[in-house]
Amino acid sequence: YAEATTVAEANKTRGILELCATGTTIAAGNAALSIDLLKQLYKAMADAGAPFGNMVLFCGSEQKQRITNLYENQVGYNTPATRTVAGMSIQKIETDFFEMGVTFDPFMPVDTILIADVSACAPVFQDVPGKGVLFLEDLAKVGASERKQIYGEIGLDHGPSFLHGTLTGLDYAGRV
C-alpha cells in the first residue's frame, strides 16, 4: 500500500475490506441480509466494471446461516439427492453476472459480507536488502540454547477496488 522511504518509517498495508470502503460498498443500515441487498451489490460491482474472474463470497457464521436461510426454500433445494442426508449449506450462488463460491471465514466482521475476485489476489513479498524475502536468523543466545526466527514481510496484492465489493452494517443477533 505504501512502502517506507526511511528505516525510521513503517511500511503501511491495508486489508481488502478497507480497500472496498473506497470503492464498491453497500451500507445496509442495520437491515437484515436479503436477496435484494445482494442483487444491489452485484449490480453495483457490474456497473463499476468488475470483470468477475473467480468470485468468492466471504462471511462469518451469522451471515453464512442467513445466506442458507435465504435460499433454502427455493424449489428443488429442499429435496436432498439422498434420503440419508439432512440439512443444507449453500456453497455456490449463480447471479445474473457471475457464479461464486460461498465460504465461511471466522475472521470476517459479523455485520459484513465480502465478495472478492480471488483471481486478482496474490501475496507480495518485500525484499530485505542482503537477506531476501524470507530468511532464518539467529536471536540472542540464552545459556546453552540457540534461538532463531523466521522473518519475512508479506502483504496482499488485491488489485483495484472495483474488482471487489462489500455489504456492511448488516443486522445480526445481539446487535444493540
Short mmCIF file of C-alpha atoms in Angstrom, two decimals:
data_model
loop_
_atom_site.label_atom_id
_atom_site.label_comp_id
_atom_site.label_asym_id
_atom_site.label_seq_id
_atom_site.Cartn_x
_atom_site.Cartn_y
_atom_site.Cartn_z
CA TYR A 1 0.00 0.00 0.00
CA ALA A 2 2.74 2.44 0.97
CA GLU A 3 6.41 1.45 1.14
CA ALA A 4 8.52 3.19 3.77
CA THR A 5 11.02 5.70 2.45
CA THR A 6 13.30 5.55 5.52
CA VAL A 7 14.20 2.91 8.14
CA ALA A 8 12.51 5.05 10.80
CA GLU A 9 9.19 4.85 8.93
CA ALA A 10 6.93 1.79 8.98
CA ASN A 11 5.56 0.21 5.82
CA LYS A 12 1.79 0.56 5.54
CA THR A 13 -0.64 -2.03 4.36
CA ARG A 14 -4.39 -2.23 4.23
CA GLY A 15 -6.77 -5.09 4.02
CA ILE A 16 -9.28 -5.83 1.32
CA LEU A 17 -12.19 -4.59 3.48
CA GLU A 18 -10.50 -1.19 3.85
CA LEU A 19 -9.95 -1.17 0.08
CA CYS A 20 -13.63 -1.88 -0.59
CA ALA A 21 -14.64 1.05 1.63
CA THR A 22 -13.08 3.29 -1.05
CA GLY A 23 -14.90 1.50 -3.89
CA THR A 24 -17.95 -0.69 -4.25
CA THR A 25 -19.69 -1.00 -0.92
CA ILE A 26 -23.35 -1.01 0.08
CA ALA A 27 -24.22 0.25 3.57
CA ALA A 28 -27.13 -1.91 4.77
CA GLY A 29 -28.09 0.44 7.61
CA ASN A 30 -28.76 -2.42 10.07
CA ALA A 31 -31.10 -4.16 7.59
CA ALA A 32 -31.22 -7.94 7.56
CA LEU A 33 -29.40 -9.68 4.74
CA SER A 34 -31.74 -10.15 1.78
CA ILE A 35 -31.56 -11.32 -1.82
CA ASP A 36 -32.40 -7.73 -2.86
CA LEU A 37 -29.37 -6.36 -0.96
CA LEU A 38 -27.14 -8.99 -2.57
CA LYS A 39 -28.52 -8.14 -6.03
CA GLN A 40 -27.87 -4.45 -5.36
CA LEU A 41 -24.21 -5.26 -4.64
CA TYR A 42 -23.86 -7.50 -7.73
CA LYS A 43 -25.25 -4.72 -9.94
CA ALA A 44 -23.05 -2.04 -8.32
CA MET A 45 -19.99 -4.21 -8.96
CA ALA A 46 -21.04 -4.81 -12.59
CA ASP A 47 -21.67 -1.08 -13.12
CA ALA A 48 -18.21 -0.31 -11.66
CA GLY A 49 -16.63 -2.51 -14.35
CA ALA A 50 -15.76 -5.67 -12.42
CA PRO A 51 -14.88 -8.43 -14.95
CA PHE A 52 -15.91 -11.17 -12.44
CA GLY A 53 -12.97 -13.55 -12.75
CA ASN A 54 -13.11 -16.03 -9.85
CA MET A 55 -15.63 -14.67 -7.38
CA VAL A 56 -15.90 -15.83 -3.76
CA LEU A 57 -18.26 -14.55 -1.06
CA PHE A 58 -16.67 -14.42 2.41
CA CYS A 59 -18.82 -14.18 5.53
CA GLY A 60 -18.85 -15.03 9.22
CA SER A 61 -21.09 -17.58 10.89
CA GLU A 62 -24.10 -15.29 11.34
CA GLN A 63 -24.29 -14.17 7.70
CA LYS A 64 -23.43 -17.69 6.42
CA GLN A 65 -26.52 -19.08 8.15
CA ARG A 66 -28.60 -16.19 6.83
CA ILE A 67 -27.45 -16.93 3.26
CA THR A 68 -28.55 -20.54 3.66
CA ASN A 69 -31.90 -19.34 5.05
CA LEU A 70 -32.41 -17.05 2.03
CA TYR A 71 -32.08 -19.91 -0.45
CA GLU A 72 -33.27 -23.00 1.43
CA ASN A 73 -36.93 -22.74 0.41
CA GLN A 74 -36.35 -22.39 -3.33
CA VAL A 75 -37.89 -25.16 -5.41
CA GLY A 76 -35.50 -28.09 -5.78
CA TYR A 77 -33.16 -27.02 -3.00
CA ASN A 78 -35.12 -28.66 -0.21
CA THR A 79 -35.08 -32.15 -1.77
CA PRO A 80 -31.83 -33.95 -0.97
CA ALA A 81 -30.21 -36.20 -3.58
CA THR A 82 -30.11 -38.97 -0.99
CA ARG A 83 -32.52 -39.84 1.78
CA THR A 84 -29.67 -40.41 4.26
CA VAL A 85 -28.58 -36.77 4.40
CA ALA A 86 -30.42 -33.87 6.02
CA GLY A 87 -29.69 -30.18 6.26
CA MET A 88 -28.39 -27.57 3.90
CA SER A 89 -25.33 -25.45 3.28
CA ILE A 90 -25.28 -23.05 0.35
CA GLN A 91 -21.79 -23.35 -1.20
CA LYS A 92 -22.36 -21.64 -4.58
CA ILE A 93 -24.61 -18.88 -5.86
CA GLU A 94 -25.31 -18.10 -9.51
CA THR A 95 -26.19 -14.48 -10.27
CA ASP A 96 -27.05 -12.57 -13.44
CA PHE A 97 -23.38 -11.63 -13.75
CA PHE A 98 -21.26 -14.47 -12.31
CA GLU A 99 -21.11 -17.64 -10.28
CA MET A 100 -19.40 -17.52 -6.91
CA GLY A 101 -18.39 -19.79 -4.13
CA VAL A 102 -19.66 -19.08 -0.64
CA THR A 103 -17.24 -19.62 2.23
CA PHE A 104 -17.32 -19.22 5.98
CA ASP A 105 -14.49 -17.01 7.24
CA PRO A 106 -14.28 -16.75 11.04
CA PHE A 107 -12.29 -13.52 10.74
CA MET A 108 -14.97 -11.55 8.88
CA PRO A 109 -16.80 -8.85 10.87
CA VAL A 110 -20.23 -10.13 11.95
CA ASP A 111 -22.07 -7.36 10.02
CA THR A 112 -20.12 -7.59 6.74
CA ILE A 113 -20.06 -9.71 3.59
CA LEU A 114 -17.15 -9.50 1.14
CA ILE A 115 -17.34 -10.56 -2.50
CA ALA A 116 -13.79 -10.77 -3.83
CA ASP A 117 -12.30 -11.67 -7.18
CA VAL A 118 -9.66 -14.03 -5.84
CA SER A 119 -8.02 -14.32 -9.26
CA ALA A 120 -6.78 -10.74 -8.68
CA CYS A 121 -5.31 -11.55 -5.24
CA ALA A 122 -1.73 -12.68 -4.69
CA PRO A 123 0.88 -12.44 -1.95
CA VAL A 124 3.52 -9.73 -2.23
CA PHE A 125 6.93 -10.19 -0.63
CA GLN A 126 9.18 -7.29 0.34
CA ASP A 127 12.89 -7.88 -0.06
CA VAL A 128 15.11 -7.18 2.95
CA PRO A 129 18.42 -5.99 1.47
CA GLY A 130 21.12 -8.63 1.76
CA LYS A 131 18.74 -11.21 3.23
CA GLY A 132 15.95 -11.87 0.70
CA VAL A 133 12.20 -12.13 1.25
CA LEU A 134 12.06 -14.95 3.83
CA PHE A 135 15.03 -15.90 5.96
CA LEU A 136 16.19 -17.58 9.14
CA GLU A 137 18.22 -15.52 11.57
CA ASP A 138 19.79 -16.07 14.97
CA LEU A 139 18.34 -14.49 18.09
CA ALA A 140 20.20 -13.65 21.29
CA LYS A 141 21.68 -16.70 22.98
CA VAL A 142 20.29 -17.65 26.39
CA GLY A 143 22.52 -20.09 28.24
CA ALA A 144 23.31 -23.08 26.05
CA SER A 145 20.17 -22.69 23.92
CA GLU A 146 20.24 -21.44 20.39
CA ARG A 147 17.20 -19.47 19.28
CA LYS A 148 16.25 -18.50 15.75
CA GLN A 149 13.41 -16.77 13.99
CA ILE A 150 11.98 -16.92 10.51
CA TYR A 151 11.38 -13.42 9.20
CA GLY A 152 9.59 -12.06 6.18
CA GLU A 153 7.43 -9.11 5.18
CA ILE A 154 4.42 -10.36 3.27
CA GLY A 155 1.32 -8.47 2.15
CA LEU A 156 -1.65 -8.99 -0.14
CA ASP A 157 -1.95 -7.51 -3.61
CA HIS A 158 -5.70 -7.39 -4.10
CA GLY A 159 -5.80 -5.29 -7.25
CA PRO A 160 -8.06 -2.25 -7.74
CA SER A 161 -11.14 -1.69 -5.59
CA PHE A 162 -13.68 -2.09 -8.43
CA LEU A 163 -12.90 -5.83 -8.57
CA HIS A 164 -14.41 -6.45 -5.13
CA GLY A 165 -17.42 -5.36 -3.10
CA THR A 166 -18.87 -5.38 0.41
CA LEU A 167 -22.19 -5.25 2.20
CA THR A 168 -21.59 -3.51 5.54
CA GLY A 169 -23.77 -2.68 8.53
CA LEU A 170 -25.92 -5.81 8.24
CA ASP A 171 -28.23 -6.77 11.08
CA TYR A 172 -27.07 -9.59 13.33
CA ALA A 173 -28.20 -11.33 16.50
CA GLY A 174 -27.03 -9.44 19.55
CA ARG A 175 -26.83 -6.01 17.88
CA VAL A 176 -27.82 -3.29 20.34
#
